[in-house]
Amino acid sequence: MNKDILYYMWLAESFSYGSMKPMQIAVNNDLHKFYENIDEEAKNLDLNAKYIERLKSTHPNDYNKILDECDRLKINIVCFGDENYPEKLRNIEAAPLVLYYVGDLSALSNPSVAVVGTRRASAYGLKVADKIARELTSHNITVISGCAEGIDMQTHRSVTDKHGNTMALLGTSLEKDYPSGSGKLKRQIINCGGAVISEYAPHTKTSPWMFPVRNRLIVGLSDKVVIVQSPKKSGAMITAGIACDQGKEVFCVPPSDIFDARNDGVKKLLRDGANILLGIDDILDSYRFSDYFLPKNNLKFNEKQGNKYNDIPQHLKTVFDRIDKYNDLDQISKDLNIPMNHLLPILTELEIMGMIEKVGQNYQKC
């Protein structure tokens, strides 16, 4: 356990969640010396009297009660000074000094994409969230969301259905049953190798402001942000704004109904220059110049589980089986006794399905 864990907790709980001051203090000071000289050190940090009084009113050892409660609830703690603190959070403004979590954080080292949207999602929004989440998972991309009703919970469910990694960033402390009845989904997230994470200590009283404060962590842990469906005033729009502030790419799913107010936020983001998301390749292409290499499978929004070749219709399979074996189309035509004018439409259909791709004048399997 980090020797300074109680000091990190002391700082985190002495300021408002989302404040930049705790990180400034932790990075630039020996915390033990800082505690012993609060009045003097406070002058260098321009702390007002309210925060000085908060810092002086408690002792780091007072937070042993949080350690005991985390131990009772089997909640893990990671501090800014720990090796397994999420690297992607280290350089964001107002990074949390302490995170509480259940599960495994290791998948945060993978490429990661946030998928968020309205709680009052349409059937179309839920369907698209499902497809995006499944296809991101098929590329070993960790999917981040906020475990809210609607788009967020659908995203988490779809990832766990494929036994992929997803991280749920909560706007409450971990022991809360919020959203009501979400315990089963949270357990599935953990059992699939993901984690449920919060910066709020156990038994922190829930307030509405905690959810938008949490959104900076959803963005901070993600390389890209996808907005599936959102009205003009929503947490998803706050998330999009934070993404712009952090220099993250924002992708928006085009609305199915431009008159539905649940799409007004997405329409505004698209007008303002957000990337339009028409298929998974739009996200994969955006990784071209990153540290990650993500091979494309050209599935668009069509889910293929297991061996994708198993679902090829029989009238296409005879041609598909000859790809790679015979790269010469004339040879395939002759071998199967299929006229070229019949063969070309079959090849086109296989290409659209993402099963083959054209290389020069020939084709190869994807």
Coordinates of C-alpha atoms in Angstrom, one line a residue:
M1 CA 0.0 0.0 0.0
N2 CA 1.2 3.5 -0.8
K3 CA 2.8 5.0 2.3
D4 CA 1.1 8.4 1.5
I5 CA -2.4 7.0 0.8
L6 CA -3.9 8.7 3.9
Y7 CA -2.3 12.0 2.8
Y8 CA -3.8 11.6 -0.7
M9 CA -7.2 10.9 0.8
W10 CA -6.8 13.9 3.1
L11 CA -6.1 16.2 0.2
A12 CA -8.8 14.8 -2.0
E13 CA -11.5 15.1 0.6
S14 CA -10.4 18.6 1.7
F15 CA -11.2 20.2 -1.6
S16 CA -14.2 20.0 -4.0
Y17 CA -14.1 17.0 -6.3
G18 CA -12.8 18.2 -9.7
S19 CA -10.6 20.9 -8.1
M20 CA -7.0 21.3 -9.5
K21 CA -5.6 22.2 -6.1
P22 CA -5.0 18.7 -4.6
M23 CA -2.9 17.7 -7.6
Q24 CA -0.9 20.9 -7.5
I25 CA -0.1 20.3 -3.9
A26 CA 0.7 16.6 -4.3
V27 CA 3.0 17.1 -7.3
N28 CA 5.0 20.0 -5.8
N29 CA 5.3 19.1 -2.1
D30 CA 6.4 16.5 0.4
L31 CA 2.9 15.8 1.8
H32 CA 4.1 15.1 5.3
K33 CA 6.0 18.4 5.4
F34 CA 3.1 20.2 3.8
Y35 CA 0.8 19.0 6.6
E36 CA 3.2 20.2 9.3
N37 CA 3.4 23.7 7.7
I38 CA 0.0 24.3 6.2
D39 CA -0.2 28.0 7.0
E40 CA 3.2 28.7 5.5
E41 CA 2.7 26.5 2.4
A42 CA -0.8 27.9 1.8
K43 CA 0.7 31.3 1.1
N44 CA 2.5 29.9 -2.0
L45 CA -0.6 28.2 -3.3
D46 CA -3.0 31.1 -2.9
L47 CA -5.4 29.1 -0.9
N48 CA -8.4 30.9 0.6
A49 CA -9.2 30.7 4.3
K50 CA -12.0 28.2 3.7
Y51 CA -9.7 25.6 2.3
I52 CA -7.0 26.3 4.9
E53 CA -9.5 25.7 7.6
R54 CA -10.6 22.4 5.9
L55 CA -7.0 21.2 5.7
K56 CA -6.4 22.0 9.3
S57 CA -9.6 20.6 10.6
T58 CA -8.7 16.9 9.9
H59 CA -5.6 14.8 10.2
P60 CA -4.6 12.3 7.5
N61 CA -5.0 9.5 10.0
D62 CA -8.7 10.3 10.2
Y63 CA -9.1 8.7 6.9
N64 CA -8.2 5.2 8.2
K65 CA -12.0 4.9 8.5
I66 CA -12.2 5.0 4.7
L67 CA -9.5 2.4 4.4
D68 CA -11.4 0.1 6.8
E69 CA -14.6 0.6 4.9
C70 CA -12.9 -0.2 1.6
D71 CA -11.5 -3.3 3.1
R72 CA -14.9 -4.3 4.3
L73 CA -16.6 -3.7 0.9
K74 CA -13.6 -5.2 -1.0
I75 CA -13.0 -2.0 -2.8
N76 CA -9.5 -1.3 -4.2
I77 CA -7.7 2.0 -4.0
V78 CA -5.2 3.5 -6.4
C79 CA -3.4 6.8 -5.7
F80 CA -1.6 9.2 -8.0
G81 CA 1.7 8.0 -6.8
D82 CA 1.1 4.3 -7.6
E83 CA 2.5 2.5 -10.6
N84 CA -0.9 1.2 -11.6
Y85 CA -2.5 4.6 -11.5
P86 CA -4.1 5.0 -15.0
E87 CA -1.5 6.7 -17.2
K88 CA -4.0 8.4 -19.4
L89 CA -5.3 10.4 -16.4
R90 CA -1.9 11.7 -15.3
N91 CA -1.8 14.7 -17.6
I92 CA -5.4 15.9 -17.5
E93 CA -6.4 19.0 -15.5
A94 CA -7.9 18.2 -12.1
A95 CA -6.8 14.5 -12.2
P96 CA -8.1 12.8 -9.1
L97 CA -5.5 11.9 -6.4
V98 CA -7.5 8.8 -5.4
L99 CA -9.6 6.3 -7.4
Y100 CA -11.7 3.6 -5.9
Y101 CA -12.5 0.6 -8.0
V102 CA -13.6 -3.0 -8.1
G103 CA -12.2 -5.2 -10.9
D104 CA -9.0 -4.9 -13.0
L105 CA -7.6 -1.6 -14.4
S106 CA -5.0 -3.3 -16.8
A107 CA -7.2 -3.0 -19.9
L108 CA -6.9 0.8 -19.6
S109 CA -3.5 0.4 -21.3
N110 CA -5.3 -0.7 -24.5
P111 CA -6.7 1.7 -27.0
S112 CA -9.9 3.0 -25.5
V113 CA -13.0 4.7 -26.8
A114 CA -15.8 6.3 -24.8
V115 CA -19.4 5.7 -26.0
V116 CA -22.0 7.8 -24.3
G117 CA -25.5 9.2 -24.9
T118 CA -28.9 10.0 -23.6
R119 CA -30.6 8.2 -20.8
R120 CA -33.9 8.3 -22.9
A121 CA -32.5 6.5 -25.9
S122 CA -34.6 5.5 -28.9
A123 CA -34.6 2.0 -30.3
Y124 CA -32.3 3.2 -33.1
G125 CA -29.9 4.7 -30.5
L126 CA -29.7 1.5 -28.5
K127 CA -29.2 -0.6 -31.7
V128 CA -26.3 1.6 -32.8
A129 CA -24.7 1.7 -29.4
D130 CA -24.9 -2.1 -29.3
K131 CA -23.2 -2.4 -32.8
I132 CA -20.5 0.1 -32.0
A133 CA -19.7 -1.5 -28.6
R134 CA -19.5 -5.0 -30.1
E135 CA -17.3 -4.0 -33.0
L136 CA -14.9 -2.0 -30.8
T137 CA -14.6 -5.0 -28.6
S138 CA -13.8 -7.2 -31.6
H139 CA -10.7 -5.0 -32.2
N140 CA -9.6 -5.3 -28.5
I141 CA -10.5 -1.7 -27.8
T142 CA -11.5 -1.0 -24.2
V143 CA -14.9 0.7 -24.1
I144 CA -15.5 3.5 -21.5
S145 CA -18.9 4.7 -20.4
G146 CA -20.8 6.1 -17.5
C147 CA -23.1 3.2 -16.5
A148 CA -26.2 5.5 -16.8
E149 CA -29.5 4.3 -18.1
G150 CA -30.0 4.3 -21.9
I151 CA -27.0 4.4 -24.2
D152 CA -24.3 3.9 -21.5
M153 CA -25.8 0.8 -20.0
Q154 CA -26.5 -0.7 -23.4
T155 CA -22.8 -0.1 -24.3
H156 CA -21.6 -1.9 -21.2
R157 CA -24.0 -4.8 -21.8
S158 CA -23.0 -5.3 -25.4
V159 CA -19.3 -5.4 -24.5
T160 CA -19.8 -7.9 -21.7
D161 CA -22.0 -10.0 -24.1
K162 CA -18.8 -10.5 -26.2
H163 CA -16.7 -10.9 -23.0
G164 CA -14.7 -7.8 -23.8
N165 CA -13.2 -5.1 -21.5
T166 CA -15.3 -2.1 -20.4
M167 CA -14.8 0.4 -17.7
A168 CA -17.8 2.0 -15.9
L169 CA -17.0 5.5 -14.4
L170 CA -19.6 6.2 -11.8
G171 CA -21.1 9.5 -10.7
T172 CA -21.7 8.0 -7.2
S173 CA -19.6 6.1 -4.7
L174 CA -19.2 2.4 -5.5
E175 CA -21.5 0.9 -2.9
K176 CA -24.6 2.8 -4.2
D177 CA -27.2 0.8 -6.2
Y178 CA -27.3 3.4 -9.0
P179 CA -28.8 3.2 -11.4
S180 CA -31.3 1.1 -9.5
G181 CA -30.8 -2.6 -10.3
S182 CA -27.4 -2.1 -12.0
G183 CA -25.6 -4.5 -9.7
K184 CA -25.8 -7.5 -12.1
L185 CA -24.4 -5.5 -15.0
K186 CA -21.5 -4.2 -12.8
R187 CA -20.7 -7.7 -11.8
Q188 CA -20.6 -8.7 -15.4
I189 CA -18.2 -5.9 -16.2
I190 CA -15.9 -7.1 -13.4
N191 CA -16.2 -10.8 -14.4
C192 CA -15.2 -9.9 -18.0
G193 CA -12.0 -8.3 -16.9
G194 CA -13.1 -4.7 -16.7
A195 CA -13.7 -2.4 -13.7
V196 CA -16.2 -0.2 -12.0
I197 CA -14.5 3.0 -10.9
S198 CA -15.3 6.1 -8.9
E199 CA -13.3 9.0 -7.4
Y200 CA -15.9 9.3 -4.6
A201 CA -15.1 7.7 -1.3
P202 CA -17.6 5.1 0.1
H203 CA -20.8 6.6 1.5
T204 CA -20.2 10.0 -0.2
K205 CA -23.7 11.7 -0.4
T206 CA -24.8 11.7 -4.0
S207 CA -25.5 15.1 -5.6
P208 CA -26.4 16.0 -9.2
W209 CA -23.1 17.9 -9.7
M210 CA -21.1 14.8 -9.2
F211 CA -22.1 13.3 -12.6
P212 CA -20.7 16.1 -14.8
V213 CA -17.6 16.2 -12.6
R214 CA -17.2 12.5 -13.3
N215 CA -17.3 13.1 -17.1
R216 CA -13.8 14.5 -17.2
L217 CA -12.6 11.0 -16.2
I218 CA -14.6 9.3 -18.9
V219 CA -12.8 11.5 -21.4
G220 CA -9.5 11.4 -19.7
L221 CA -9.4 7.6 -19.9
S222 CA -10.4 7.5 -23.6
D223 CA -8.5 8.2 -26.8
K224 CA -11.7 9.1 -28.7
V225 CA -15.3 9.9 -27.7
V226 CA -18.4 8.7 -29.5
I227 CA -21.8 10.5 -28.9
V228 CA -24.6 8.2 -30.0
Q229 CA -27.7 10.2 -29.2
S230 CA -28.0 13.4 -27.2
P231 CA -30.4 16.3 -26.6
K232 CA -28.9 19.8 -26.4
K233 CA -28.7 19.8 -22.6
S234 CA -27.3 16.5 -21.4
G235 CA -24.3 14.9 -19.8
A236 CA -23.2 13.6 -23.2
M237 CA -22.9 17.2 -24.4
I238 CA -20.8 18.1 -21.3
T239 CA -18.6 15.1 -22.1
A240 CA -18.2 16.3 -25.7
G241 CA -17.2 19.7 -24.5
I242 CA -14.6 18.2 -22.1
A243 CA -13.3 16.1 -25.0
C244 CA -12.7 19.3 -27.1
D245 CA -10.9 20.9 -24.1
Q246 CA -8.7 17.8 -23.7
G247 CA -8.0 17.7 -27.5
K248 CA -9.8 14.4 -28.0
E249 CA -11.6 13.6 -31.3
V250 CA -15.4 13.5 -31.0
F251 CA -17.5 11.2 -33.3
C252 CA -21.2 11.6 -33.7
V253 CA -23.7 9.0 -35.0
P254 CA -26.0 10.6 -37.6
P255 CA -29.6 10.8 -36.2
S256 CA -32.3 8.7 -37.7
D257 CA -34.9 11.4 -37.1
I258 CA -33.8 15.0 -37.3
F259 CA -37.1 16.2 -35.7
D260 CA -36.5 14.1 -32.5
A261 CA -35.2 16.4 -29.7
R262 CA -33.1 13.5 -28.4
N263 CA -30.9 14.2 -31.4
D264 CA -30.6 18.0 -31.1
G265 CA -27.2 17.8 -29.3
V266 CA -25.7 15.5 -32.0
K267 CA -27.0 17.8 -34.7
K268 CA -25.3 20.8 -33.1
L269 CA -22.0 18.9 -32.7
L270 CA -22.0 17.8 -36.3
R271 CA -22.7 21.4 -37.4
D272 CA -19.8 22.5 -35.2
G273 CA -17.4 20.1 -36.9
A274 CA -17.5 16.8 -35.0
N275 CA -16.6 13.7 -37.0
I276 CA -19.5 11.8 -38.5
L277 CA -19.5 8.1 -37.6
L278 CA -20.8 5.9 -40.4
G279 CA -18.9 2.7 -39.5
I280 CA -16.2 1.3 -37.2
D281 CA -13.6 2.1 -39.9
D282 CA -14.0 5.8 -39.1
I283 CA -12.6 5.2 -35.6
L284 CA -9.9 2.7 -36.8
D285 CA -8.7 5.2 -39.4
S286 CA -8.3 7.9 -36.7
Y287 CA -5.7 5.7 -35.0
R288 CA -3.4 5.7 -38.1
F289 CA -0.9 8.1 -36.6
S290 CA -1.2 7.0 -33.0
D291 CA 0.9 4.6 -30.9
Y292 CA -1.6 1.9 -31.6
F293 CA -1.9 -0.3 -34.6
L294 CA -5.5 -1.4 -35.2
P295 CA -6.1 -3.7 -38.2
K296 CA -9.4 -3.1 -40.0
N297 CA -11.9 -5.8 -40.8
N298 CA -14.4 -3.6 -42.6
L299 CA -17.4 -5.0 -40.8
K300 CA -19.1 -1.6 -40.5
F301 CA -22.1 -2.1 -38.1
N302 CA -22.5 -5.8 -38.9
E303 CA -21.7 -8.1 -35.9
K304 CA -19.8 -11.3 -36.7
Q305 CA -19.2 -13.5 -33.7
G306 CA -16.6 -16.3 -33.7
N307 CA -15.4 -17.3 -37.2
K308 CA -17.1 -14.6 -39.4
Y309 CA -16.7 -16.9 -42.4
N310 CA -19.2 -19.4 -41.0
D311 CA -22.1 -17.0 -42.0
I312 CA -21.3 -16.7 -45.7
P313 CA -24.3 -17.8 -47.7
Q314 CA -23.8 -21.0 -49.7
H315 CA -24.2 -19.3 -53.1
L316 CA -21.2 -17.1 -52.2
K317 CA -19.2 -19.7 -50.3
T318 CA -18.1 -21.7 -53.4
V319 CA -16.5 -18.6 -54.9
F320 CA -15.1 -17.5 -51.5
D321 CA -13.4 -20.8 -51.0
R322 CA -11.4 -20.3 -54.2
I323 CA -10.1 -16.8 -53.2
D324 CA -6.3 -17.0 -52.3
K325 CA -6.2 -20.5 -53.9
Y326 CA -6.8 -19.0 -57.3
N327 CA -6.1 -15.2 -57.5
D328 CA -6.8 -15.3 -61.3
L329 CA -10.5 -14.5 -61.8
D330 CA -10.5 -16.3 -65.2
Q331 CA -9.3 -19.4 -63.4
I332 CA -12.1 -19.1 -60.8
S333 CA -14.7 -18.6 -63.6
K334 CA -13.4 -21.6 -65.4
D335 CA -13.0 -23.8 -62.3
L336 CA -16.6 -23.2 -61.2
N337 CA -18.1 -22.9 -64.7
I338 CA -19.5 -19.4 -63.7
P339 CA -19.6 -16.8 -66.5
M340 CA -17.6 -13.7 -65.6
N341 CA -20.7 -11.5 -65.7
H342 CA -22.1 -13.7 -62.9
L343 CA -18.9 -14.0 -61.0
L344 CA -18.2 -10.2 -60.6
P345 CA -21.5 -9.5 -58.7
I346 CA -20.7 -12.4 -56.3
L347 CA -17.2 -10.9 -55.7
T348 CA -18.8 -7.5 -55.1
E349 CA -21.2 -8.9 -52.6
L350 CA -18.4 -10.6 -50.7
E351 CA -16.4 -7.4 -50.7
I352 CA -19.4 -5.5 -49.3
M353 CA -19.7 -8.1 -46.5
G354 CA -16.1 -7.5 -45.6
M355 CA -15.0 -11.0 -46.4
I356 CA -12.6 -10.1 -49.3
E357 CA -10.8 -7.1 -50.5
K358 CA -9.5 -6.1 -53.9
V359 CA -5.7 -5.9 -54.3
G360 CA -4.8 -4.7 -57.8
Q361 CA -6.8 -6.8 -60.3
N362 CA -7.3 -9.7 -57.8
Y363 CA -9.0 -10.4 -54.5
Q364 CA -7.8 -11.7 -51.1
K365 CA -9.6 -12.8 -48.0
C366 CA -9.8 -10.2 -45.2

